XYZ file of C-alpha atoms in Angstrom:
617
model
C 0.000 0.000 0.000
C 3.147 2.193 0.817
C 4.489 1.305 -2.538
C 1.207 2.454 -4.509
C 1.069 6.041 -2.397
C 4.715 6.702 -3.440
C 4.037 5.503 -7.053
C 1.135 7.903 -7.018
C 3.027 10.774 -5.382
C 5.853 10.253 -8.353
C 3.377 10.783 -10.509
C 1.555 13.498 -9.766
C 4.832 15.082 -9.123
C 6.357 14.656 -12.732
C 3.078 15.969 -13.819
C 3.308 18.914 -12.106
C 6.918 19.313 -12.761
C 6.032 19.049 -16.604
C 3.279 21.815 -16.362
C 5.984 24.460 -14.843
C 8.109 23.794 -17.248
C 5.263 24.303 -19.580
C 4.363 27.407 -18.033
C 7.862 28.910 -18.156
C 8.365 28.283 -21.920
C 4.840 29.774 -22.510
C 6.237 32.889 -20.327
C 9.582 33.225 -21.906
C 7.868 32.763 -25.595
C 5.513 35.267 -25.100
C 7.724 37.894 -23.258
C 10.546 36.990 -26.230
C 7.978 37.506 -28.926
C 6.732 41.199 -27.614
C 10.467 41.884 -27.575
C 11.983 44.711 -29.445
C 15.355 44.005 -31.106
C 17.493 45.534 -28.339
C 21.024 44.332 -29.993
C 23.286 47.360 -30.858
C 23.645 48.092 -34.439
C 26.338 46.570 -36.382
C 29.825 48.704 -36.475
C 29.942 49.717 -39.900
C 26.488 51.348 -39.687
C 27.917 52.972 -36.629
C 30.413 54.516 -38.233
C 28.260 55.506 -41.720
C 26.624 57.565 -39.860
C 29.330 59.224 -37.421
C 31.200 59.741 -40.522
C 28.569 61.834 -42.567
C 26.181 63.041 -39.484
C 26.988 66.255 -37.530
C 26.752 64.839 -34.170
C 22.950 62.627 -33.229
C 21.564 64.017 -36.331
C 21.785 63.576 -40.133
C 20.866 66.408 -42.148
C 19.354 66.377 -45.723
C 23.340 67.762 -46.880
C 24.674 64.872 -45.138
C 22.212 62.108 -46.303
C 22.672 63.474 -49.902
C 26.413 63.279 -49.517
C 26.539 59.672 -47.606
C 24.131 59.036 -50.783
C 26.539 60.176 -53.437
C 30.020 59.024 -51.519
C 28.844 56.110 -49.863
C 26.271 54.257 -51.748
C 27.348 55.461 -54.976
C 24.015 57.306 -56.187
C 23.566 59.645 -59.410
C 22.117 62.564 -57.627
C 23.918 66.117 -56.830
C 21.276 68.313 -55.345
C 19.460 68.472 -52.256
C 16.443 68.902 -54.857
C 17.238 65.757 -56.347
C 16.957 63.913 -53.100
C 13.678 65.637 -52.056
C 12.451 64.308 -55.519
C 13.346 60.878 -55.000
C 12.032 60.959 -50.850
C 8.943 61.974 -52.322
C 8.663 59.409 -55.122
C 9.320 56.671 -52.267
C 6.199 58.228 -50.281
C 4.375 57.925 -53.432
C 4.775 54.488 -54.412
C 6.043 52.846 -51.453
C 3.820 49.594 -50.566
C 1.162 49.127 -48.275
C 3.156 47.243 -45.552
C 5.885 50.188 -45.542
C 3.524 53.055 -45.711
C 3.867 53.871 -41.662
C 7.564 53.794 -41.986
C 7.716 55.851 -45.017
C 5.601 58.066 -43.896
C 7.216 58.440 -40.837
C 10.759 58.821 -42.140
C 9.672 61.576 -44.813
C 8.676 63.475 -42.262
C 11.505 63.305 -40.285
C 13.920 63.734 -42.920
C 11.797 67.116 -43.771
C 11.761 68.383 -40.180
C 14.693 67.411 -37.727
C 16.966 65.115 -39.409
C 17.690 61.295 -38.817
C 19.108 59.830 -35.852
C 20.870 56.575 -35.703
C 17.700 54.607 -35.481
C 16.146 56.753 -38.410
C 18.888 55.626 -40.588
C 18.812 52.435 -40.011
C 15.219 52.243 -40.641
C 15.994 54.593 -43.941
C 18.482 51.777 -44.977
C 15.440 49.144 -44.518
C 13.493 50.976 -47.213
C 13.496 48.763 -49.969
C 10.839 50.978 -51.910
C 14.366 53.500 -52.132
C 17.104 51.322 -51.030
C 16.809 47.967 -52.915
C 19.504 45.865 -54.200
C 18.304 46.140 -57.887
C 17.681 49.494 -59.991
C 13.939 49.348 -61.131
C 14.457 51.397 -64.585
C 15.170 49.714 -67.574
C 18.477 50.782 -68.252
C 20.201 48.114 -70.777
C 20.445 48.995 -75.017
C 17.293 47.869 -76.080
C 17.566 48.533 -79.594
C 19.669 45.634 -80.720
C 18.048 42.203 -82.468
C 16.166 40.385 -80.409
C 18.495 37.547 -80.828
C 20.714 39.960 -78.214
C 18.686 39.282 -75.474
C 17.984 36.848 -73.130
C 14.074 36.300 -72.517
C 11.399 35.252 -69.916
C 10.263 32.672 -71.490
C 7.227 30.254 -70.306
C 6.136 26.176 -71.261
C 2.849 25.586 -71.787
C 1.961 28.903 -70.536
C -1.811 27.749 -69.708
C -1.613 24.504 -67.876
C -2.761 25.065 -64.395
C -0.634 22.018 -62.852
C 1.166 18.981 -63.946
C 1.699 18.179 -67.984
C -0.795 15.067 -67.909
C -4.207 15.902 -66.108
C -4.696 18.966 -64.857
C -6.157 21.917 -66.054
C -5.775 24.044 -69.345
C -7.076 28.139 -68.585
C -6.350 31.681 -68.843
C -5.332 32.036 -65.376
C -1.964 31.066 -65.451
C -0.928 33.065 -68.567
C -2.599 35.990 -66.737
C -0.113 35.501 -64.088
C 2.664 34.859 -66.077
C 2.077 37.809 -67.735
C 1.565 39.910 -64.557
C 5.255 38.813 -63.313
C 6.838 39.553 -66.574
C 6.429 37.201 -68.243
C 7.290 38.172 -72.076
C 6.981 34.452 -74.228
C 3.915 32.758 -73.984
C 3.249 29.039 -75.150
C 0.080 28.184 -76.668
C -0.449 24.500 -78.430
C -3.480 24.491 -80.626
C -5.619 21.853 -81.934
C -9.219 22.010 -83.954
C -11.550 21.683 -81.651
C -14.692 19.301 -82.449
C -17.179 21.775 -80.085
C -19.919 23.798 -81.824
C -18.195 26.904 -80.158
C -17.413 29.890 -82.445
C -13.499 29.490 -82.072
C -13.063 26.214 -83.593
C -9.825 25.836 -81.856
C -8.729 24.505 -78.423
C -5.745 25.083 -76.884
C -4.782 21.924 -74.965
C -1.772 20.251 -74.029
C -2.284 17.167 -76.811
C -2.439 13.325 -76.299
C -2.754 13.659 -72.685
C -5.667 14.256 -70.199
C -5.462 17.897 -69.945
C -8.462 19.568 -70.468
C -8.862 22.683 -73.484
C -9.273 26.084 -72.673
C -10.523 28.231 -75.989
C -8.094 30.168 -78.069
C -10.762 33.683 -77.745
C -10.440 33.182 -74.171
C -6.425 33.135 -74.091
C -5.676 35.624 -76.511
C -8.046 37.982 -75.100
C -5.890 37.809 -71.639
C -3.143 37.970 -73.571
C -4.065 41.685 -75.297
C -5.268 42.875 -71.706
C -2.603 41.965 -69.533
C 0.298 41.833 -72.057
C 1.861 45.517 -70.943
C 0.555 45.181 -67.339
C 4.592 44.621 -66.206
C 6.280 45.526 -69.108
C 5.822 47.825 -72.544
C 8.634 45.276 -74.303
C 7.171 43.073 -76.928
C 4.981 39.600 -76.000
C 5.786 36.836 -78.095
C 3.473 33.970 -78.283
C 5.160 30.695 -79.258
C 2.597 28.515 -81.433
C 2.608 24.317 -81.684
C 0.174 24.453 -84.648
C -1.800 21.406 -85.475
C -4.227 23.063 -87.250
C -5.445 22.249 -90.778
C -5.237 25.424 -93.157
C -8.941 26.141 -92.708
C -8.287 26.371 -89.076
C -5.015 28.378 -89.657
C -6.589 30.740 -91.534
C -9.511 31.047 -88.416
C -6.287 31.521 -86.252
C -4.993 34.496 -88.530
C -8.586 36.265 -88.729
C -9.244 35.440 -84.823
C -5.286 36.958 -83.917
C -5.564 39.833 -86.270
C -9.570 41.035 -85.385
C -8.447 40.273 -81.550
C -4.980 42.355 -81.345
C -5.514 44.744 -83.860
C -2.950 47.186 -84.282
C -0.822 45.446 -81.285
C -0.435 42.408 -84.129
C 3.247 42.882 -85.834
C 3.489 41.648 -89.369
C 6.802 41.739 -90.931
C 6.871 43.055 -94.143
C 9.037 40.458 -95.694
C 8.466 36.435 -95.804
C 11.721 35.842 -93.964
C 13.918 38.564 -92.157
C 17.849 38.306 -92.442
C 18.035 40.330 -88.786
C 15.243 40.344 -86.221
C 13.901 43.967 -84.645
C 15.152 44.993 -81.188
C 12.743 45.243 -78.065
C 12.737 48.833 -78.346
C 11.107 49.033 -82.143
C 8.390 46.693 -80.777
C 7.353 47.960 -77.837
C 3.897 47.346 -76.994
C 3.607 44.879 -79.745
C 2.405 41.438 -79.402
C 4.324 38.800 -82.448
C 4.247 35.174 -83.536
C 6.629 32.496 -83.768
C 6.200 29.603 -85.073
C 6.929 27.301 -88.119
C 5.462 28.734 -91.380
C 3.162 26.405 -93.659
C 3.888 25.385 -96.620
C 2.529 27.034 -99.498
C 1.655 24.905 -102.655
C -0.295 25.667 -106.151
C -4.138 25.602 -105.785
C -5.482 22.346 -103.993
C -8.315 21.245 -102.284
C -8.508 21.993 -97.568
C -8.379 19.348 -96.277
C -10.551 18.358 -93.168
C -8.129 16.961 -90.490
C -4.303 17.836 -89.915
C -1.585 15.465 -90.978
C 1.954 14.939 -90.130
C 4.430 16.374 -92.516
C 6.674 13.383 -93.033
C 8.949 14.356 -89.873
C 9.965 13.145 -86.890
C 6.863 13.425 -84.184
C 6.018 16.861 -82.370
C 6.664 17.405 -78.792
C 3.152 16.056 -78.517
C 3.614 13.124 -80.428
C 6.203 12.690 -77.974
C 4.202 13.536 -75.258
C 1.543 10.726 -76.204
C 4.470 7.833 -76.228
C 5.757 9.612 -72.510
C 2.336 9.344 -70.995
C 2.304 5.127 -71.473
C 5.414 5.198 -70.355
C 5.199 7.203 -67.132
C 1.927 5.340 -66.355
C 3.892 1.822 -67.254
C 6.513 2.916 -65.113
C 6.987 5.327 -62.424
C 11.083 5.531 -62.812
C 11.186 6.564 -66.176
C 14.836 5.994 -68.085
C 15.858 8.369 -70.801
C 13.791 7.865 -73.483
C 14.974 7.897 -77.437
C 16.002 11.629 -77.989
C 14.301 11.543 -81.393
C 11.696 11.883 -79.725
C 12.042 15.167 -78.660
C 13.002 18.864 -79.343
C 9.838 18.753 -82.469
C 8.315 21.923 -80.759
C 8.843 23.945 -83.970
C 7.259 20.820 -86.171
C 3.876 22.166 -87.896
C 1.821 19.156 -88.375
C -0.822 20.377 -90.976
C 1.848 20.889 -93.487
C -0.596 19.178 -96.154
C -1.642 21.547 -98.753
C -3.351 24.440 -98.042
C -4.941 26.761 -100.437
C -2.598 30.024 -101.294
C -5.142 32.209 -99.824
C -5.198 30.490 -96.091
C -1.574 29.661 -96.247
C -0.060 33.309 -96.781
C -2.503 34.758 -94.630
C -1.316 32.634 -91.597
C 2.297 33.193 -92.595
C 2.042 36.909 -92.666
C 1.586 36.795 -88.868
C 4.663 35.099 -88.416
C 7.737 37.057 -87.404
C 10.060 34.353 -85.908
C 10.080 31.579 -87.701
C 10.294 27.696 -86.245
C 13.678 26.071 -88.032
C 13.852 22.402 -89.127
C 13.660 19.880 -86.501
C 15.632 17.040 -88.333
C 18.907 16.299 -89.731
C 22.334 16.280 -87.800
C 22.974 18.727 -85.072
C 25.220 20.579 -87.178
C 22.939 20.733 -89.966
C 20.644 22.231 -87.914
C 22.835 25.060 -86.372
C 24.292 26.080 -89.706
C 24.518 29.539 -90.522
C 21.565 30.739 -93.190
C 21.129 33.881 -94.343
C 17.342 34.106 -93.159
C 17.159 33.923 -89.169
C 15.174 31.649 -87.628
C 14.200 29.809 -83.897
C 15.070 26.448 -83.234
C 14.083 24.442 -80.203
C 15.911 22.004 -78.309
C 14.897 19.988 -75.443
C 16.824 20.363 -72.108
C 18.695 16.856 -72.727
C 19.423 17.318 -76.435
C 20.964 21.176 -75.112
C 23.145 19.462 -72.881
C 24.667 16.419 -75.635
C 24.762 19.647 -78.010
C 26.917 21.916 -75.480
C 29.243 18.793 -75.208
C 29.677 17.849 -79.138
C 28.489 21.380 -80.802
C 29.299 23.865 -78.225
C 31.041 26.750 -79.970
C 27.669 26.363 -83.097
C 25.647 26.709 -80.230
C 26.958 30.418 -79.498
C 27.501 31.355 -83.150
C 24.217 30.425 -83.593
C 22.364 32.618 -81.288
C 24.312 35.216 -82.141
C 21.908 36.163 -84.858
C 19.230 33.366 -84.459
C 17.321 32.265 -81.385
C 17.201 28.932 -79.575
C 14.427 27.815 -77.225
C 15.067 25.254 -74.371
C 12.005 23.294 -73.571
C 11.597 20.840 -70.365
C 11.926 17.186 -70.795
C 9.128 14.845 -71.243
C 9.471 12.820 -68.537
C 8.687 16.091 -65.699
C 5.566 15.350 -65.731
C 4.819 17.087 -62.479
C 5.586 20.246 -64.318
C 9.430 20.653 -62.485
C 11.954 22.691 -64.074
C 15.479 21.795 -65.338
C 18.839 24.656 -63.933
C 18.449 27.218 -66.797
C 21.989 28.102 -66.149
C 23.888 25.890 -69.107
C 20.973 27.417 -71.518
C 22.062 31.223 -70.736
C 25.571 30.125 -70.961
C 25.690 28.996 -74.723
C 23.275 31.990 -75.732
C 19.846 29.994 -75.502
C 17.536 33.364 -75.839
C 14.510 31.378 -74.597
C 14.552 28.975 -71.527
C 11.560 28.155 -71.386
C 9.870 27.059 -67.460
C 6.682 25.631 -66.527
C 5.876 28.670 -64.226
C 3.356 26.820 -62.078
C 6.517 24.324 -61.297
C 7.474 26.202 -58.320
C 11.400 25.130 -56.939
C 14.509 26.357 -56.996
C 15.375 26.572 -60.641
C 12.501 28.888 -60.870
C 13.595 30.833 -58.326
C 16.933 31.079 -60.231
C 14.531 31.792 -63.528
C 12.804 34.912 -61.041
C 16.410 36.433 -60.396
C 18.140 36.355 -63.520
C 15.028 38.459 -64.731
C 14.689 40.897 -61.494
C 17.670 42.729 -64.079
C 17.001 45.336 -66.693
C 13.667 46.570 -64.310
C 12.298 43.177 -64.439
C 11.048 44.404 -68.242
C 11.582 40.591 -69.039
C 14.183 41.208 -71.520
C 18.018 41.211 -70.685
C 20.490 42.180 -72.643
C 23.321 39.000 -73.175
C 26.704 39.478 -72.160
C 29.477 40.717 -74.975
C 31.435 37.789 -75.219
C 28.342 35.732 -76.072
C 27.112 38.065 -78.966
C 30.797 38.858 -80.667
C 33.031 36.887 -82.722
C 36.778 36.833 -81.595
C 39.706 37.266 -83.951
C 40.123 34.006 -85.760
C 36.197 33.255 -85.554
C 36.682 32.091 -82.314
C 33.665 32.119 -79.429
C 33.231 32.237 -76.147
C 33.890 28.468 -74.463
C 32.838 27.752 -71.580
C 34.902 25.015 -70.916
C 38.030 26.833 -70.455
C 39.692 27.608 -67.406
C 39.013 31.452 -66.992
C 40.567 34.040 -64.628
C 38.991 35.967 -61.971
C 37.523 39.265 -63.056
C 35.951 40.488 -59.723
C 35.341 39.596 -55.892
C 32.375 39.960 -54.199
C 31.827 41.149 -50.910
C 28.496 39.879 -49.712
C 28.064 41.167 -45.695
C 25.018 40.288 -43.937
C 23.900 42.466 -41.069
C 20.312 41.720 -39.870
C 17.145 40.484 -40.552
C 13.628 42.123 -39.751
C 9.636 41.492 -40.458
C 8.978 37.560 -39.439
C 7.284 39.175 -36.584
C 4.935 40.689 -38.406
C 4.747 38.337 -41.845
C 4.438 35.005 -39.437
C 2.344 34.010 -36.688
C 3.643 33.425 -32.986
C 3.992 30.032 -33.505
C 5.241 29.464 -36.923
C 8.455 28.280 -36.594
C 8.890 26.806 -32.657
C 5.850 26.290 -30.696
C 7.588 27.664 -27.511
C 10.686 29.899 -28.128
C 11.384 32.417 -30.923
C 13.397 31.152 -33.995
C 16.589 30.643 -34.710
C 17.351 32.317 -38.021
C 20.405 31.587 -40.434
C 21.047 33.039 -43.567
C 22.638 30.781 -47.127
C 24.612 32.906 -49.520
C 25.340 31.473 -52.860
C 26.905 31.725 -56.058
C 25.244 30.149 -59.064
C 27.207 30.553 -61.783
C 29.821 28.450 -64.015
C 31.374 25.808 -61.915
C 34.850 27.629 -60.704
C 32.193 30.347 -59.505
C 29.790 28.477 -57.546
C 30.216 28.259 -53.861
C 27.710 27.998 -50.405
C 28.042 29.594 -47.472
C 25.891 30.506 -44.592
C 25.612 32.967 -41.487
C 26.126 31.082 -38.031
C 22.506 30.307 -36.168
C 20.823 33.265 -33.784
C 19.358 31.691 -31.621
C 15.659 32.580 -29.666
C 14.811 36.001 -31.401
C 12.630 37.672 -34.202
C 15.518 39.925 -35.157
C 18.618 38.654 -35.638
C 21.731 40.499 -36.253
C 24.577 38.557 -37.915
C 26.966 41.218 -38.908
C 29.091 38.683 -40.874
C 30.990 38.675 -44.094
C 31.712 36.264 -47.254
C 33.812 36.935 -50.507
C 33.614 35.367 -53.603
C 35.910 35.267 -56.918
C 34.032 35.447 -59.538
C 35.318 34.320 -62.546
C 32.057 35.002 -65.239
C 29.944 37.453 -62.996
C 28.205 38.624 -65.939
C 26.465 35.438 -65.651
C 26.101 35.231 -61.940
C 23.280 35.181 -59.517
C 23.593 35.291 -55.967
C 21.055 33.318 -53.973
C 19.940 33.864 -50.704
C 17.840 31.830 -48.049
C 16.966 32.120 -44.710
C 15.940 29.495 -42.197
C 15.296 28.323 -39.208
C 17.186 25.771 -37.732
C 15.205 22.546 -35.864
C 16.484 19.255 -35.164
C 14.721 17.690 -37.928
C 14.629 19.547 -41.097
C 14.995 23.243 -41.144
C 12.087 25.380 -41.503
C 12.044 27.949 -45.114
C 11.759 31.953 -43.732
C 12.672 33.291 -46.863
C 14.857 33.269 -50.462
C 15.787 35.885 -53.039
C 17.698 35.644 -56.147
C 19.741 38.478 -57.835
C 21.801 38.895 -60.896
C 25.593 40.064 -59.575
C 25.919 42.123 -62.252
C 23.411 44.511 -61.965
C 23.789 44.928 -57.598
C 23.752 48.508 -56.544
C 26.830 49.105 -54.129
C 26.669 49.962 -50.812
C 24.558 49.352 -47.766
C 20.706 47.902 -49.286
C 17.470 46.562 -47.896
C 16.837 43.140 -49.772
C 13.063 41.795 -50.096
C 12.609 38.296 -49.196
C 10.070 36.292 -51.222
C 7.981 33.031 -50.819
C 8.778 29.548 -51.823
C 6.533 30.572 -54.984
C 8.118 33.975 -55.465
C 5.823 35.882 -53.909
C 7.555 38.832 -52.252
C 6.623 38.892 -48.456
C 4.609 42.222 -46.765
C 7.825 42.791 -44.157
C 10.276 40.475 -44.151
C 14.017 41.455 -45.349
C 17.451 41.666 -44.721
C 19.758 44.432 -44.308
C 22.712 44.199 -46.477
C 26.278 45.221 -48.325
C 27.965 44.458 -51.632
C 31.211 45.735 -52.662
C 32.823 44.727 -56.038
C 35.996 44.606 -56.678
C 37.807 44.294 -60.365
C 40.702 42.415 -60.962
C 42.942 43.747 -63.893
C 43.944 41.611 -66.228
């Protein structure tokens, strides 16, 4: 009986031994989370402002000359800094409004104190990493430029069963989006259109062609006045081509560019199409006076991506690990499958629309990148890129010197993944194209290399992959290449989880513990990881540590940051960015952190420095 009372004591003991301890981490979590971030401000921001502040105060002189000196901006006049305070008032976002608003009128009446300009730097509405003006040449060809480019721009999820709509192009469109994929088949419906677009020979269901190009005129310029280019896998039959032609032309109106010449031995540049919506695809085939003919039929060729997609979708359903498939079955985007003959009415009519057109899709790999006097677009899939770069890599840069290639996903990612666009940009490809719904980290990488140029959605290619060398020689990747600059990447603090995240998000009982990735995507010698050591138990960590990289192609380069948490299982996401090295403002900047998805959170950023160095050669 003894035994059973102690027993019973024990218990009740450990249970109320568990429900203090409970208690206390409640407490401390709840007294941690009110907490305001109390640590003292990194050194170097210490001494920015001791350096260009008359004593506790910064003056609108002294901001304007720690602007010019320090962060290296192009203004000279008090006036010009008013100008610019005001524009940040003006279009600053909702979540930063109350700090905005309260720094403008600080900066107009007394002057900032230490605080003040700390919580200037955190203005990323003024003090972001990126300039937000176009500011590249835009009138050069087309073929100079590297473009955000989209697959199967109106699937809604996966490539075998999920939806097709006008959603997703919308939102392509509305992030900047400027090539948009549309596959279109007759459609057997009574509906006025006539044609579907639909991701062929799988389960997908159609969306109509009105319905997408209508999006497409009203949301084309939302993010950008450069030109939309809509990418066509026509298997129409020339009555339905010529439907296409009257639909695109009474839809677009004067937005519709029509070359004036069958073929074009130089594309147009960005800037002589602005607001101008053009076709690419492969042109039909124009014969003497025959008969239409009611259903489209192959051309003789090797099968169309969707052929290919047809044979994939047995074999992914057969088998869930899918081996690499025959690659003749692939890169056919630019394949027109109602190449029987057309009357010469229809035929020219469609043709007229087309300013890019689709190249052959058979022969040897040489063949097929040979120089021609009449530019064209060829595609490639993502594994036929990579055996080309290998076998065919210096073709693949004269190529795209003056032509265009498109990189397409492979057949097999079926869950609408995306391949590293990286080897594409580095032989030239103008086109990468990424399922955009396919959220991961080579989108993310796709998001940053097009936050450049004022995320206009076209970016001008680096020199060495547009001009010849003496000798005829290209760019090659493959060689060893010396360093041209270091980076210095420094990392201060972190702010907005508190107010982005709820109490609880990341540790039930105690704040998080925040650490911050920095890396270098780039070619191999370049790419590197590093990360911040943990803070542990707070909302606003201050890290206040440094990494340098040598950078070896940094015209290529992006630098990718994440934040976590860290946990003893896996670590919990808090936030990523991705930004192209080459076009980083200098100097002390407030860098938005964005979603898994790429959405850019309300609050939540990170206070931090670049410096670049150049090493002469």
């Amino acid at each position: 009986m003894e035994t059973e009372k102690n027993r019973g004591s024990d218990s009740k003991g450990r249970v109320r031994m568990k429900m203090e301890t409970f208690t206390i981490k409640v407490l401390k979590f709840l007294t941690k989370k009110g907490e305001v971030n109390k640590a003292e401000p990194p050194l170097d921001l210490k001494e920015a402002f001791s350096k260009f502040a008359r004593g506790n105060q910064m003056k609108k002189d002294q901001l304007l000359r720690f602007m010019v000196e320090h962060q290296g901006e192009n203004i000279s006049t008090i006036e010009d800094l008013d100008k610019i305070v005001e524009k940040v008032l003006q279009v600053g976002s909702s979540s930063t409004k109350t700090s905005t608003t309260r720094f403008v009128d600080v900066y107009r009446k007394h002057g900032l104190s230490l605080n003040d300009f700390i919580d200037f730097l955190l203005l990323d509405d003024f003090n972001g990493p990126l300039k937000d003006e176009v500011h590249h040449d835009m009138n050069a060809p087309l073929s100079h430029y590297f473009m955000y480019t989209g697959h199967n721009s109106y699937l809604t999820g996966n490539q075998l069963t999920s939806e097709s709509s006008d959603e997703p192009i919308i939102e392509a469109l509305q992030q900047g989006v400027r090539v948009i994929e549309l596959d279109l088949w007759p459609s057997k419906s009574s509906t006025k259109d006539g044609i579907k677009v639909v991701h062929g020979r799988t389960l997908t269901t159609p969306v109509s062609l009105s319905k997408c190009l209508e999006s497409i005129k009203e949301y084309a310029f939302y993010k950008s006045d450069y030109p939309v280019i809509l990418t066509l896998e026509d298997h129409l039959t020339p009555k339905h081509q010529l439907k296409f032609a009257d639909m695109a032309t009474q839809i677009f109106g004067e937005m519709l560019y029509c070359p004036r010449t069958d073929y074009l031995t130089e594309f147009p540049s960005p800037e002589s199409l602005k607001k101008r919506i053009i076709i690419s695809t492969k042109p039909p085939k124009e014969y003497p006076q025959f008969d239409s003919i009611s259903k489209p039929m192959p051309n003789g060729s090797e099968p169309s991506e969707e052929e290919s997609w047809g044979q994939e979708l047995q074999d992914s359903l057969a088998k869930l690990n899918i081996e690499d498939k025959n690659e003749s079955d692939e890169d056919q985007e630019d394949i027109n499958t109602s190449d029987n003959k057309p009357n010469q009415q229809g035929a020219r009519q469609y043709k007229h629309l087309i300013t890019i057109h689709g190249g052959k899709s058979k022969g040897s790999m040489k063949d097929r990148l040979k120089d021609n006097t009449k530019v064209r677009r060829l595609s490639l899939s993502e594994k036929k890129l990579k055996s080309a770069s290998e076998t065919h890599g210096a073709d693949l840069i004269r190529f795209t010197q003056k032509n265009i290639l498109r990189v397409y996903p492979k057949g097999e990612r079926v869950q609408s993944s995306n391949f590293r666009p990286y080897l594409g940009w580095l032989y030239g490809a103008q086109m990468v194209a990424f399922n955009m719904q396919g959220h991961g980290k080579s989108l993310r990488l796709m998001q940053g290399m097009f936050r450049a140029n004022g995320g206009c959605g076209y970016v001008k290619k680096p020199e060495f992959l547009i001009r010849t060398l003496p000798h005829e020689e290209v760019f090659d990747p493959k060689k060893a290449l010396p360093v041209k600059q270091i980076l210095k990447v420094k990392v201060y603090k972190g702010d907005g989880w508190s107010s982005d995240f709820s109490a609880t998000h990341f540790d039930l009982f105690s704040p998080p513990d925040f650490y911050t990735k920095v890396c270098i995507v780039g070619v191999p010698a370049d790419s590197v990881k590093m990360k911040t050591s943990v803070k542990m138990d707070t909302w606003y960590p201050v890290w206040d540590e440094e990494f340098e990289f040598s950078l070896r192609v940094p015209e290529l380069a992006l630098l990718r940051i994440e934040v976590k948490d860290k946990d003893d299982g896996k670590d919990d996401f808090a936030g990523q960015t991705c930004l192209p090295i080459s076009e980083l403002r200098h100097g002390f900047r407030s860098v938005p952190l964005y979603d898994r998805k790429g959405k850019k959170f309300r609050s939540v950023k990170l206070l931090m420095r670049f410096k670049l160095e150049y090493i002469v050669l």
